[in-house]
Amino acid sequence: MFENSLHYNHLGESPSVERSSEYVDSLIIPAHFAAEHSEQVAGRVSNLEQEYYIDPHLPVFREGDNFLEDSGNLKQWSRRLADFYGDIVIDTVQDTGNLRYQDLDRESQRDIVETTVEFQLEVLDEHADGTLKRYSLSNANHDLRPKAIIPWYVKLSTEKDLEYNKQIIEDTVEYTDHPVKPCFFMKRSLVADAKFRGELAEYLDDAPIDRVFLWIEGLDKRESNKGHFVSTVDLVNRISEQGVAPHFLYGSYFSNLLSKFGLQGTGFGINYSESASEKLESQDGGGGGASRYYFEPIKEFVGIAEAVQLGEAHTEPCDCRICRDWMEDWKEIYAVANEQKRLAQHYAAIRKKQQSEVEKKSLQELFEELEKSEDTFGEALSKSESVATADHLEEWREGVKTYVEKIEGSSITEFEA
């Protein structure tokens, strides 16, 4: 089954997570959030049916200063997490400014790897009984351990970085009997390297794991082109052929298409966050931008007014489970323009609906639908003031088609429902 994973990043998202939970299979929770608000997060998770993962967050200390205040001290969320890891992390960051795997001795490397495991197993589970009962809807005993451990991971920029990740994975699997699901975080340009794709697939053929997260930095629908999508399909297919289940940490509708090539899941955020890049500079927390509505025909977010304009001119109102309960006419969307919970619920429902449709249709049928949407909305968007376009629909389609025909030497007609 294809796994839809929702990123749950801060307490302000809690109502939207709860409202959207029936449409997702698992949650991805950053370690610093779990550490700072462990009891509240444990309570929320205990009342949902979804399993969860914890992103270890240690990679944020690798480079830059996004984890520091202007004074040079660790931000509160970084401090709470670093306190759990202890002196190794705190001292290394304060002495050198960053935490790099290759700069540590083997004992320290293993200590941090083992602490990463213990943190993920304990940070929510320690609230499974006792204080958690006042948050829970039942008096049943709870097991709040994660679905799988995500080990500390090193961003892949060079061949040596892959070796570091191999060692971390080996140490993690040796230390715990809990399922392990490593994350390979890589630059988009690295995925374009056929040699690298072959090396990663070759390693996974003999690796002591059967599932992985893939985080391809910058695989954004607006910034990526056909070539990027060709190499991404190839990477997913190569990994899947090794008997390893790949799962995107962040992904758009394109990731749903890749289920035809072995992708087993995708992550996304509460409205937006279909792709992500490493943040290296310290940033002040800011409020959210203007509300946007996920306009399913173009698989993209647009402004509320633009959704009304495009919808009225070209298509019937959204028929997802959320929208059809209250929207008989596109103008009615204005009534919920500031209801982030409703907009998030619509987005999660659409992502679930998209995957169901991908499973039921052939690749040829899906391509025909993308082409029809591009023809219908491409011109309309080009004449508007929107920053959105329909160009990605063609790039996705042509990327997959090129892979199938030129790399695999087959035909898209062979990919049935």
Coordinates of C-alpha atoms in Angstrom, one line a residue:
M1 CA 0.0 0.0 0.0
F2 CA 1.2 3.5 -0.9
E3 CA 1.9 5.5 2.3
N4 CA 0.9 9.1 2.6
S5 CA 2.9 10.8 5.4
L6 CA 2.0 14.2 6.8
H7 CA 4.6 16.5 8.3
Y8 CA 3.6 17.7 11.8
N9 CA 6.0 20.5 12.6
H10 CA 4.6 22.6 15.5
L11 CA 1.7 22.9 17.9
G12 CA -0.1 25.4 15.7
E13 CA -0.7 22.6 13.1
S14 CA -2.3 20.3 15.7
P15 CA -6.0 21.1 14.7
S16 CA -5.2 20.7 11.0
V17 CA -3.4 17.4 11.7
E18 CA -6.3 16.1 13.6
R19 CA -8.8 17.2 10.9
S20 CA -6.7 15.7 8.1
S21 CA -5.6 12.5 9.8
E22 CA -8.2 10.2 8.2
Y23 CA -6.6 10.9 4.8
V24 CA -3.0 10.1 5.8
D25 CA -1.2 6.9 6.9
S26 CA 1.6 8.3 9.1
L27 CA 3.1 11.4 10.6
I28 CA 6.6 12.7 10.3
I29 CA 7.6 14.7 13.4
P30 CA 10.9 16.7 13.7
A31 CA 12.9 15.7 16.7
H32 CA 13.2 19.2 18.2
F33 CA 9.4 19.5 18.2
A34 CA 9.0 16.1 19.9
A35 CA 11.6 17.1 22.5
E36 CA 10.1 20.6 23.2
H37 CA 6.5 19.4 23.5
S38 CA 6.8 15.7 24.1
E39 CA 3.7 15.4 26.3
Q40 CA 1.4 17.3 24.0
V41 CA 2.6 15.6 20.9
A42 CA 2.3 12.2 22.6
G43 CA -1.3 13.0 23.5
R44 CA -2.1 14.0 20.0
V45 CA -0.5 10.9 18.5
S46 CA -2.2 8.6 21.0
N47 CA -5.6 9.8 19.8
L48 CA -4.9 9.2 16.2
E49 CA -4.7 5.9 14.4
Q50 CA -1.7 6.9 12.3
E51 CA 1.8 5.6 13.0
Y52 CA 4.7 8.1 13.1
Y53 CA 8.3 8.7 12.4
I54 CA 10.7 11.2 14.0
D55 CA 13.1 13.1 11.8
P56 CA 16.3 13.2 13.9
H57 CA 17.0 16.8 13.1
L58 CA 20.7 16.4 13.7
P59 CA 21.5 17.2 10.1
V60 CA 20.5 20.8 10.8
F61 CA 23.7 21.2 12.8
R62 CA 25.9 20.1 9.9
E63 CA 26.4 23.6 8.3
G64 CA 25.4 27.2 8.7
D65 CA 23.8 28.8 11.8
N66 CA 20.0 28.2 11.4
F67 CA 20.0 26.8 14.9
L68 CA 21.6 29.8 16.6
E69 CA 20.2 33.0 18.1
D70 CA 21.7 36.4 17.2
S71 CA 23.6 36.1 20.5
G72 CA 25.3 33.0 19.3
N73 CA 23.5 30.7 21.8
L74 CA 21.5 27.7 20.7
K75 CA 17.9 28.5 20.0
Q76 CA 15.5 27.1 22.5
W77 CA 14.3 24.2 20.3
S78 CA 17.9 23.3 19.5
R79 CA 19.0 23.5 23.1
R80 CA 16.2 21.1 24.3
L81 CA 17.2 18.5 21.7
A82 CA 21.0 19.0 22.3
D83 CA 20.3 18.6 26.1
F84 CA 19.0 15.1 25.4
Y85 CA 22.0 14.2 23.3
G86 CA 24.3 15.6 25.9
D87 CA 27.8 17.1 26.0
I88 CA 29.0 15.5 22.7
V89 CA 26.6 17.5 20.6
I90 CA 26.6 20.7 22.7
D91 CA 30.4 20.9 23.1
T92 CA 31.0 20.1 19.4
V93 CA 28.6 22.7 18.2
Q94 CA 29.9 25.4 20.6
D95 CA 33.5 24.6 20.0
T96 CA 33.5 24.2 16.2
G97 CA 30.2 25.9 15.2
N98 CA 28.8 22.7 13.6
L99 CA 28.4 19.0 14.0
R100 CA 29.9 16.9 11.3
Y101 CA 30.0 13.2 11.4
Q102 CA 33.5 12.9 9.9
D103 CA 35.0 15.3 12.5
L104 CA 34.1 12.9 15.4
D105 CA 36.0 9.9 16.7
R106 CA 34.4 6.5 16.3
E107 CA 33.3 6.3 20.0
S108 CA 31.5 9.7 19.7
Q109 CA 29.9 8.7 16.3
R110 CA 28.5 5.5 17.8
D111 CA 27.3 7.4 21.0
I112 CA 25.3 9.8 18.9
V113 CA 23.9 7.1 16.7
E114 CA 22.8 5.1 19.7
T115 CA 21.3 8.2 21.4
T116 CA 19.4 9.0 18.2
V117 CA 17.8 5.5 18.5
E118 CA 17.0 5.9 22.2
F119 CA 15.5 9.4 21.7
Q120 CA 13.1 8.2 19.0
L121 CA 12.0 5.2 21.0
E122 CA 11.5 7.0 24.3
V123 CA 10.6 10.7 23.7
L124 CA 6.9 10.0 23.1
D125 CA 6.6 6.5 24.5
E126 CA 7.6 7.7 28.0
H127 CA 4.2 9.4 28.1
A128 CA 2.3 6.3 26.8
D129 CA 0.9 5.7 30.3
G130 CA 0.4 7.9 33.4
T131 CA 0.2 11.5 32.4
L132 CA -0.9 10.6 28.9
K133 CA -4.2 9.3 30.1
R134 CA -5.6 12.8 30.5
Y135 CA -5.1 13.4 26.8
S136 CA -6.4 10.0 25.7
L137 CA -9.9 8.9 24.7
S138 CA -9.5 5.5 26.4
N139 CA -7.8 3.9 29.3
A140 CA -6.0 1.4 27.2
N141 CA -2.2 0.9 27.5
H142 CA -0.4 2.6 24.7
D143 CA 2.8 1.8 22.7
L144 CA 3.9 5.1 21.3
R145 CA 7.2 3.9 19.7
P146 CA 7.7 5.1 16.1
K147 CA 6.9 2.9 13.1
A148 CA 10.7 2.9 12.3
I149 CA 13.9 4.6 13.4
I150 CA 15.3 7.2 11.0
P151 CA 19.0 7.2 11.7
W152 CA 21.2 10.3 11.8
Y153 CA 21.9 11.1 8.1
V154 CA 24.6 13.0 6.3
K155 CA 23.8 15.0 3.3
L156 CA 25.1 13.4 0.1
S157 CA 27.3 15.7 -1.8
T158 CA 30.3 13.4 -2.5
E159 CA 31.1 9.7 -2.7
K160 CA 32.6 9.9 0.8
D161 CA 29.3 11.0 2.2
L162 CA 27.7 7.8 1.1
E163 CA 30.3 5.9 3.1
Y164 CA 29.4 7.9 6.2
N165 CA 25.8 7.0 5.8
K166 CA 26.6 3.4 5.3
Q167 CA 28.5 3.3 8.7
I168 CA 25.6 5.1 10.5
I169 CA 23.1 2.6 9.1
E170 CA 25.4 -0.3 10.1
D171 CA 25.8 1.0 13.6
T172 CA 22.0 1.7 14.0
V173 CA 21.0 -1.8 12.8
E174 CA 23.6 -3.4 15.1
Y175 CA 22.3 -1.4 18.1
T176 CA 18.5 -1.8 17.8
D177 CA 16.0 -4.5 16.9
H178 CA 13.4 -1.9 16.0
P179 CA 12.7 -1.4 12.3
V180 CA 15.2 1.0 10.6
K181 CA 14.3 3.3 7.7
P182 CA 17.3 5.5 6.7
C183 CA 16.9 8.8 4.9
F184 CA 19.2 9.5 2.0
F185 CA 19.3 13.3 1.6
M186 CA 20.9 14.3 -1.7
K187 CA 21.3 17.2 -4.0
R188 CA 19.2 17.2 -7.1
S189 CA 22.3 17.5 -9.2
L190 CA 23.7 14.3 -7.6
V191 CA 20.6 12.3 -8.6
A192 CA 21.4 13.4 -12.2
D193 CA 24.7 11.4 -12.0
A194 CA 24.1 7.9 -13.4
K195 CA 27.2 6.6 -11.6
F196 CA 25.9 7.8 -8.2
R197 CA 22.4 6.2 -8.9
G198 CA 24.1 2.9 -9.7
E199 CA 26.3 3.0 -6.6
L200 CA 23.4 3.8 -4.2
A201 CA 21.3 1.0 -5.8
E202 CA 24.3 -1.4 -5.6
Y203 CA 24.8 -0.7 -1.9
L204 CA 21.1 -1.2 -1.1
D205 CA 21.2 -4.6 -2.8
D206 CA 23.2 -5.9 0.1
A207 CA 22.3 -3.4 2.8
P208 CA 20.7 -4.6 6.1
I209 CA 17.5 -2.6 5.4
D210 CA 14.4 -3.0 3.3
R211 CA 12.9 0.5 3.3
V212 CA 14.3 4.0 2.8
F213 CA 13.3 7.6 2.8
L214 CA 14.6 9.7 -0.1
W215 CA 14.9 13.5 0.2
I216 CA 15.9 15.0 -3.1
E217 CA 16.7 18.7 -2.4
G218 CA 15.1 21.1 -4.8
L219 CA 12.9 18.7 -6.6
D220 CA 10.4 21.4 -7.0
K221 CA 7.8 21.5 -9.7
R222 CA 8.8 25.1 -10.7
E223 CA 12.5 24.7 -10.6
S224 CA 13.0 21.2 -11.9
N225 CA 13.0 20.2 -15.6
K226 CA 12.4 17.0 -17.6
G227 CA 15.9 15.8 -17.1
H228 CA 15.6 16.0 -13.3
F229 CA 12.4 13.9 -13.4
V230 CA 14.0 11.3 -15.8
S231 CA 16.9 10.7 -13.3
T232 CA 14.5 10.6 -10.4
V233 CA 12.3 7.9 -12.0
D234 CA 15.5 5.9 -12.7
L235 CA 16.7 6.2 -9.1
V236 CA 13.4 5.1 -7.7
N237 CA 13.2 2.2 -10.1
R238 CA 16.8 1.0 -9.4
I239 CA 16.1 1.0 -5.7
S240 CA 12.9 -0.8 -6.0
E241 CA 14.5 -3.5 -8.2
Q242 CA 16.8 -4.2 -5.2
G243 CA 13.9 -5.2 -3.1
V244 CA 14.0 -2.0 -1.1
A245 CA 10.9 0.2 -0.7
P246 CA 11.6 3.9 -1.4
H247 CA 9.5 6.6 0.2
F248 CA 9.9 10.3 -0.6
L249 CA 10.3 12.5 2.5
Y250 CA 8.7 15.3 0.4
G251 CA 6.7 14.9 -2.7
S252 CA 4.1 16.3 -5.1
Y253 CA 1.7 14.5 -7.4
F254 CA 4.8 13.4 -9.3
S255 CA 5.5 11.1 -6.5
N256 CA 2.2 9.4 -6.9
L257 CA 3.0 8.8 -10.6
L258 CA 6.2 7.1 -9.4
S259 CA 4.2 4.5 -7.6
K260 CA 4.1 2.9 -11.0
F261 CA 7.9 2.4 -10.7
G262 CA 8.1 1.2 -7.1
L263 CA 7.7 4.3 -4.9
Q264 CA 6.0 3.2 -1.8
G265 CA 5.1 6.5 -0.2
T266 CA 5.4 10.3 -0.1
G267 CA 5.5 13.0 2.5
F268 CA 3.9 16.4 2.4
G269 CA 3.0 19.2 4.7
I270 CA -0.1 20.9 6.0
N271 CA -0.9 22.9 2.9
Y272 CA 2.3 23.1 0.8
S273 CA 5.7 21.6 1.7
E274 CA 5.8 19.3 -1.4
S275 CA 9.6 19.9 -1.6
A276 CA 12.2 21.2 0.8
S277 CA 15.8 22.5 0.9
E278 CA 18.4 22.8 3.6
K279 CA 18.2 26.0 5.6
L280 CA 21.6 27.3 6.5
E281 CA 21.1 30.8 7.7
S282 CA 19.4 31.8 11.0
Q283 CA 15.8 32.9 10.3
D284 CA 13.2 34.6 12.4
G285 CA 9.9 32.8 12.7
G286 CA 7.3 34.5 10.6
G287 CA 3.6 34.3 10.1
G288 CA 2.0 32.3 7.2
G289 CA 1.4 33.9 3.8
A290 CA -1.9 34.5 2.1
S291 CA -4.3 31.5 2.0
R292 CA -4.0 29.3 -1.1
Y293 CA -6.2 26.6 -2.4
Y294 CA -4.9 23.3 -3.9
F295 CA -6.4 23.4 -7.4
E296 CA -6.4 19.7 -8.3
P297 CA -6.6 20.0 -12.1
I298 CA -3.2 21.5 -12.2
K299 CA -1.8 19.8 -9.1
E300 CA -0.8 23.2 -7.7
F301 CA -1.7 25.8 -5.1
V302 CA -3.3 29.0 -6.3
G303 CA -4.8 32.1 -4.6
I304 CA -8.4 31.9 -3.5
A305 CA -9.6 34.4 -6.1
E306 CA -7.7 32.6 -8.8
A307 CA -9.2 29.3 -7.9
V308 CA -12.7 30.8 -8.3
Q309 CA -11.7 32.4 -11.7
L310 CA -10.2 29.2 -13.1
G311 CA -12.9 27.0 -11.7
E312 CA -15.8 29.0 -13.0
A313 CA -14.3 29.2 -16.4
H314 CA -13.2 25.6 -16.9
T315 CA -14.4 23.0 -14.5
E316 CA -17.0 21.9 -12.0
P317 CA -16.5 22.6 -8.2
C318 CA -14.1 20.2 -6.4
D319 CA -15.8 16.9 -5.6
C320 CA -13.4 15.7 -2.8
R321 CA -15.1 14.6 0.4
I322 CA -14.4 17.9 2.1
C323 CA -15.5 20.4 -0.6
R324 CA -18.6 18.7 -1.8
D325 CA -20.1 19.0 1.7
W326 CA -20.2 22.8 1.5
M327 CA -19.4 24.0 -2.0
E328 CA -21.9 23.9 -4.8
D329 CA -20.5 26.9 -6.6
W330 CA -16.8 28.0 -6.8
K331 CA -17.6 31.4 -5.2
E332 CA -18.5 29.6 -2.0
I333 CA -14.8 29.0 -1.5
Y334 CA -14.5 32.6 -0.2
A335 CA -16.3 31.6 2.9
V336 CA -13.5 29.3 3.9
A337 CA -10.6 31.4 2.6
N338 CA -9.2 31.9 6.1
E339 CA -10.0 28.5 7.5
Q340 CA -6.6 26.8 7.3
K341 CA -8.0 23.6 8.9
R342 CA -10.5 23.3 6.1
L343 CA -7.9 24.1 3.4
A344 CA -5.5 21.6 4.9
Q345 CA -8.2 18.9 5.1
H346 CA -9.1 19.5 1.4
Y347 CA -5.4 19.1 0.4
A348 CA -5.0 15.9 2.4
A349 CA -8.2 14.5 1.0
I350 CA -7.1 15.3 -2.6
R351 CA -3.7 13.6 -2.1
K352 CA -5.5 10.5 -0.9
K353 CA -7.9 10.6 -3.8
Q354 CA -5.0 11.1 -6.3
Q355 CA -3.3 8.0 -5.1
S356 CA -6.5 6.0 -5.4
E357 CA -6.9 7.2 -9.0
V358 CA -3.3 6.4 -9.9
E359 CA -3.7 2.9 -8.7
K360 CA -6.9 2.4 -10.8
K361 CA -5.7 3.9 -14.1
S362 CA -3.0 3.0 -16.6
L363 CA 0.0 5.3 -17.2
Q364 CA -1.5 6.2 -20.6
E365 CA -4.7 7.4 -19.1
L366 CA -2.9 9.4 -16.5
F367 CA -0.8 11.1 -19.2
E368 CA -3.9 11.9 -21.2
E369 CA -5.4 13.6 -18.1
L370 CA -2.3 15.7 -17.5
E371 CA -2.2 16.7 -21.1
K372 CA -5.8 17.8 -21.1
S373 CA -5.3 19.9 -17.9
E374 CA -2.2 21.5 -19.4
D375 CA -4.1 22.4 -22.6
T376 CA -7.1 23.7 -20.6
F377 CA -5.3 25.7 -17.9
G378 CA -1.9 26.6 -19.4
E379 CA -3.2 29.4 -21.5
A380 CA -5.5 30.7 -18.8
L381 CA -2.6 30.9 -16.3
S382 CA -0.3 32.6 -18.8
K383 CA -2.9 35.4 -19.1
S384 CA -3.3 35.9 -15.4
E385 CA -1.1 37.5 -12.8
S386 CA -0.6 34.2 -11.1
V387 CA 2.9 32.9 -10.2
A388 CA 1.5 29.4 -10.9
T389 CA 1.8 27.7 -14.2
A390 CA 0.8 24.4 -15.7
D391 CA 4.3 23.8 -17.2
H392 CA 5.2 21.1 -14.6
L393 CA 2.4 18.9 -16.0
E394 CA 4.3 18.6 -19.3
E395 CA 7.7 18.2 -17.5
W396 CA 6.4 15.3 -15.4
R397 CA 4.8 13.6 -18.3
E398 CA 7.7 14.0 -20.6
G399 CA 10.2 13.0 -17.9
V400 CA 8.4 9.7 -17.2
K401 CA 7.8 9.0 -20.9
T402 CA 11.5 9.6 -21.7
Y403 CA 12.6 7.3 -19.0
V404 CA 10.2 4.5 -20.2
E405 CA 11.0 4.8 -23.9
K406 CA 14.6 5.7 -23.9
I407 CA 16.0 4.2 -20.7
E408 CA 13.9 1.2 -20.3
G409 CA 13.3 0.8 -24.1
S410 CA 9.6 0.0 -23.6
S411 CA 6.2 1.6 -24.0
I412 CA 4.0 3.4 -21.5
T413 CA 1.1 1.2 -22.7
E414 CA 2.8 -1.6 -20.8
F415 CA 2.0 0.2 -17.5
E416 CA -1.5 -0.8 -16.9
A417 CA -3.6 -0.1 -13.8

